[in-house]
Structure formats: structure tokens, C-alpha cells
Coordinates of C-alpha atoms in Angstrom, one line a residue:
M26 CA 104.8 43.0 114.4
S27 CA 105.0 46.7 115.3
L28 CA 104.4 49.4 112.7
T29 CA 108.0 50.5 112.9
S30 CA 109.3 47.0 111.9
Q31 CA 106.8 46.4 109.1
T32 CA 107.8 46.7 105.5
R33 CA 106.3 49.9 104.0
I34 CA 104.9 49.3 100.6
L35 CA 103.8 52.1 98.2
L36 CA 101.1 51.3 95.6
V37 CA 101.1 53.1 92.3
D38 CA 98.1 52.3 90.1
D39 CA 95.5 54.6 88.5
H40 CA 92.7 52.1 88.9
H41 CA 91.1 53.0 92.3
I42 CA 89.2 49.7 92.8
F43 CA 92.3 47.6 92.1
N44 CA 94.5 49.9 94.2
E45 CA 92.1 49.5 97.2
G46 CA 91.8 45.8 96.8
L47 CA 95.6 45.4 96.7
K48 CA 95.8 47.6 99.8
R49 CA 93.5 45.3 101.8
L50 CA 95.3 42.2 100.6
I51 CA 98.7 43.5 101.7
N52 CA 97.5 44.9 105.0
E53 CA 96.3 41.5 105.9
Q54 CA 99.9 40.3 106.0
P55 CA 101.5 40.9 109.4
D56 CA 104.9 41.9 108.0
Y57 CA 103.7 44.5 105.5
I58 CA 101.8 47.7 105.6
V59 CA 100.7 50.0 102.7
C60 CA 102.2 53.3 103.6
G61 CA 100.5 55.1 100.7
Q62 CA 98.6 55.0 97.4
V63 CA 99.4 57.0 94.3
Y64 CA 97.1 57.2 91.3
Q65 CA 99.0 59.6 89.0
S66 CA 102.7 59.6 87.9
K67 CA 103.1 63.3 88.9
D68 CA 102.5 62.4 92.6
I69 CA 105.0 59.5 92.9
F70 CA 108.2 61.3 93.9
Q71 CA 106.5 63.5 96.4
A72 CA 105.0 60.4 98.0
I73 CA 108.4 58.7 98.0
E74 CA 110.0 61.6 99.8
Q75 CA 107.2 61.8 102.4
L76 CA 106.5 58.1 103.0
R77 CA 109.9 56.5 102.6
P78 CA 108.7 53.2 101.3
H79 CA 110.8 50.0 101.3
L80 CA 109.1 48.6 98.2
I81 CA 106.9 50.0 95.4
L82 CA 104.4 48.0 93.4
L83 CA 104.2 50.0 90.1
D84 CA 101.8 49.8 87.3
I85 CA 103.0 50.6 83.7
N86 CA 100.0 52.2 82.3
L87 CA 99.8 55.6 84.1
K88 CA 98.6 59.0 83.1
G89 CA 101.6 61.0 82.2
I90 CA 105.0 59.3 82.2
N91 CA 104.8 55.5 81.9
G92 CA 105.8 53.1 84.7
I93 CA 108.9 51.9 83.0
D94 CA 110.4 55.4 82.8
I95 CA 109.3 56.1 86.4
G96 CA 110.9 52.9 87.6
K97 CA 114.2 53.8 85.8
R98 CA 114.3 57.1 87.6
I99 CA 113.4 55.5 91.0
I100 CA 116.2 53.0 90.6
K101 CA 118.6 55.9 89.8
D102 CA 117.5 58.4 92.5
Y103 CA 116.5 55.9 95.3
P104 CA 118.6 52.8 94.8
H105 CA 117.6 51.5 98.2
I106 CA 114.0 51.1 97.2
K107 CA 112.8 47.9 95.6
V108 CA 110.5 48.2 92.6
I109 CA 108.2 45.5 91.3
V110 CA 106.1 46.1 88.2
L111 CA 102.5 44.9 88.6
T112 CA 100.8 45.1 85.3
M113 CA 98.1 43.7 83.0
Y114 CA 100.6 43.6 80.1
N115 CA 101.6 40.0 79.5
Q116 CA 104.4 41.0 77.2
A117 CA 107.9 39.5 77.2
K118 CA 109.6 42.6 75.8
L119 CA 108.3 44.8 78.7
L120 CA 109.5 42.2 81.2
E121 CA 112.9 42.2 79.6
E122 CA 113.0 46.0 79.5
S123 CA 112.2 46.1 83.2
R124 CA 114.9 43.6 83.9
K125 CA 117.4 45.6 81.7
I126 CA 116.9 48.9 83.6
G127 CA 117.4 47.3 86.9
L128 CA 113.8 46.8 88.3
H129 CA 113.5 44.0 90.8
G130 CA 110.4 42.2 89.6
Y131 CA 107.6 41.9 87.1
L132 CA 104.2 40.3 87.9
L133 CA 100.9 40.2 86.2
K134 CA 97.7 41.6 87.8
D135 CA 96.0 38.3 87.4
S136 CA 98.7 36.5 89.5
T137 CA 97.5 34.5 92.5
T138 CA 97.9 36.0 95.9
S139 CA 100.5 33.5 96.8
K140 CA 102.6 34.4 93.7
L141 CA 102.3 38.1 94.5
L142 CA 103.5 37.6 98.1
A143 CA 106.2 35.2 97.0
G144 CA 107.5 37.9 94.6
V145 CA 107.4 40.6 97.3
E146 CA 109.2 38.3 99.8
A147 CA 111.9 37.3 97.3
V148 CA 112.6 40.9 96.3
L149 CA 112.8 42.1 99.9
K150 CA 115.4 39.3 100.4
G151 CA 117.6 40.8 97.7
E152 CA 116.5 38.5 94.9
F153 CA 114.8 39.3 91.6
Y154 CA 111.4 37.9 90.7
F155 CA 110.3 38.0 87.1
D156 CA 107.1 35.9 86.4
N157 CA 108.1 33.0 84.1
A158 CA 104.6 32.9 82.8
V159 CA 105.2 36.1 80.9
A160 CA 108.4 35.1 79.1
G161 CA 106.7 32.2 77.3
S162 CA 103.5 34.1 76.5
S163 CA 102.4 35.8 73.3
P164 CA 101.6 39.5 73.1
T165 CA 97.9 40.4 73.3
D166 CA 96.0 41.4 70.3
Q167 CA 96.1 45.1 71.5
D168 CA 99.9 44.9 72.0
Q169 CA 100.3 43.5 68.5
F170 CA 98.0 46.2 67.1
I171 CA 100.0 49.0 68.7
D172 CA 103.4 47.4 67.6
T173 CA 102.2 47.0 64.0
F174 CA 100.5 50.4 64.0
A175 CA 103.7 52.1 65.2
Q176 CA 105.9 50.3 62.7
K177 CA 103.5 51.1 59.8
L178 CA 103.7 54.8 60.6
N179 CA 107.3 54.7 61.6
L180 CA 106.5 56.0 65.1
T181 CA 108.9 55.4 68.0
F182 CA 107.8 54.4 71.5
R183 CA 108.7 57.9 72.7
E184 CA 106.6 59.5 70.0
I185 CA 103.6 57.4 70.9
E186 CA 104.1 58.4 74.5
I187 CA 104.2 62.1 73.6
I188 CA 101.1 61.7 71.5
R189 CA 99.3 60.2 74.6
L190 CA 100.4 63.2 76.7
I191 CA 99.2 65.7 74.1
K192 CA 95.9 63.9 73.9
N193 CA 95.7 64.3 77.8
G194 CA 96.2 68.0 77.5
Y195 CA 99.8 68.4 78.4
T196 CA 101.8 71.4 77.1
N197 CA 105.3 71.1 75.7
E198 CA 106.7 72.3 79.1
Q199 CA 104.7 69.8 81.0
I200 CA 105.7 67.0 78.7
A201 CA 109.3 67.9 79.0
D202 CA 109.0 67.9 82.8
Q203 CA 107.2 64.5 82.8
L204 CA 109.7 62.8 80.5
H205 CA 112.7 64.6 81.9
L206 CA 113.6 65.9 78.5
S207 CA 114.4 69.4 77.3
F208 CA 111.7 71.7 75.9
F209 CA 113.5 71.8 72.6
T210 CA 113.7 68.0 72.4
I211 CA 109.9 67.8 72.8
K212 CA 109.4 70.4 70.1
T213 CA 111.6 68.3 67.8
H214 CA 109.6 65.2 68.6
R215 CA 106.3 67.0 67.9
K216 CA 107.6 68.3 64.6
N217 CA 108.6 64.8 63.6
I218 CA 105.2 63.4 64.7
H219 CA 103.3 65.9 62.6
F220 CA 105.5 65.2 59.6
K221 CA 105.1 61.5 59.8
L222 CA 101.4 61.6 60.3
G223 CA 100.8 64.4 57.7
L224 CA 99.0 66.6 60.3
S225 CA 99.4 70.3 61.0
K226 CA 97.0 71.0 63.9
V227 CA 97.0 69.8 67.5
T228 CA 93.3 69.1 67.2
E229 CA 94.0 66.8 64.3
L230 CA 96.6 65.0 66.3
I231 CA 94.2 64.6 69.3
D232 CA 91.5 63.2 67.0
F233 CA 94.0 60.9 65.5
A234 CA 95.1 59.6 68.9
I235 CA 91.5 59.0 70.0
K236 CA 90.4 57.3 66.8
N237 CA 93.4 55.0 66.9
G238 CA 93.3 54.1 70.6
I239 CA 96.6 55.7 71.6

């Protein structure tokens, strides 16, 4: 098949070794070609504009904005592009959230090659492909820890996400840009976070995030 008729696939994953292995696997298929690889959330939309992929394989756990929120924006701004989540998180609630916002598939990184390719093929045909192995599984110990931890401290998913960004050195303006929220909304979130955790300094918040694995 010629390059012009091959399906262009964009890989979005911050693990370089996994990203490279996935590229080799896909490029071995005559109908598909990896048109690009992205390792950080901030580079995704520029890559979409430049590379015009037909399908995106998208990790959830990325530096900056998480894959679920990225996928939601892609579906809104580029409705012609298919998006499959490819993740390590064997969590039914994330699968259902992906389905709810209109993503086209959800697969685990430990899926077999045949399952991955079956999912890609199904989605390109206009179908949806959500791994049935996820729906019946239990959350991992880490997932359960984060959920229990968040509930105990009355933190929302958004607040935990903002804490992660602060830990990674993002300013209020950068966080607002990454999450597509207003500067004042981020300031309100940060005020609530500090109040809930009883912290007054950014350094204390960063230490808290590191010590608690956020």
C-alpha cells in the first residue's frame, strides 16, 4: 500500500521505550504508518495540525493535562479523528469516562498485539472498541489508594490534577492554559487546596505531593 493510502497514526505516550516499541509494531502493518510521536501534552495539538493523523493512540498519564481531558478536546475540535486510549490503568471508571466523553476505544498496554490491532481496525471502521477485560476488573492498589486518599482529604479529581501540575513547576497561567480554565478559576482551586490541606506555602504543597505520590 502506498504512503498516501496508509492510515496515519499519532502516538501520544511519555514513555519513550514504549512509544518506540509501539511505533515499530504499527509500522510492520502494511495498512498503517506512524506519522508522529508525542511525549508531552503541550505538543499534541501542534502535532495534530502538522501531521493530520487519522487515529491517535493516547495515554492517560501525561505530564501536564491528562489524557482524558486531552481526548475530550480532540473530539470537540477534530471530530474526524479517532481516539483510542492506550493505558496501564485497568480501571472501569476511566473506561466509562472515556466512553462518556465520546472517545472511540480503551485498551490496556498489556493487551496482545492481535487485540490492539483488532481495536484499531474496529475503530477505523466506525465502531467502538472498549476492552471488556477492564469492565470486570478491580482497581489496582494504587488506584484504590488515590481514591481513598482523595476522599479522606475531600480533594476533587481536578484539585489533584492541579497539585500535580504545581509539583511539576507550572505557574497559575500555565495551569490555566493546560486545563483550558480561567486564571481566576485556578486561583480559586489553589485557595481551596491550601485550605483543605492546611498548607500556606507552595513549597509545603510540593513536599506534600511528593511524599504522597501525587
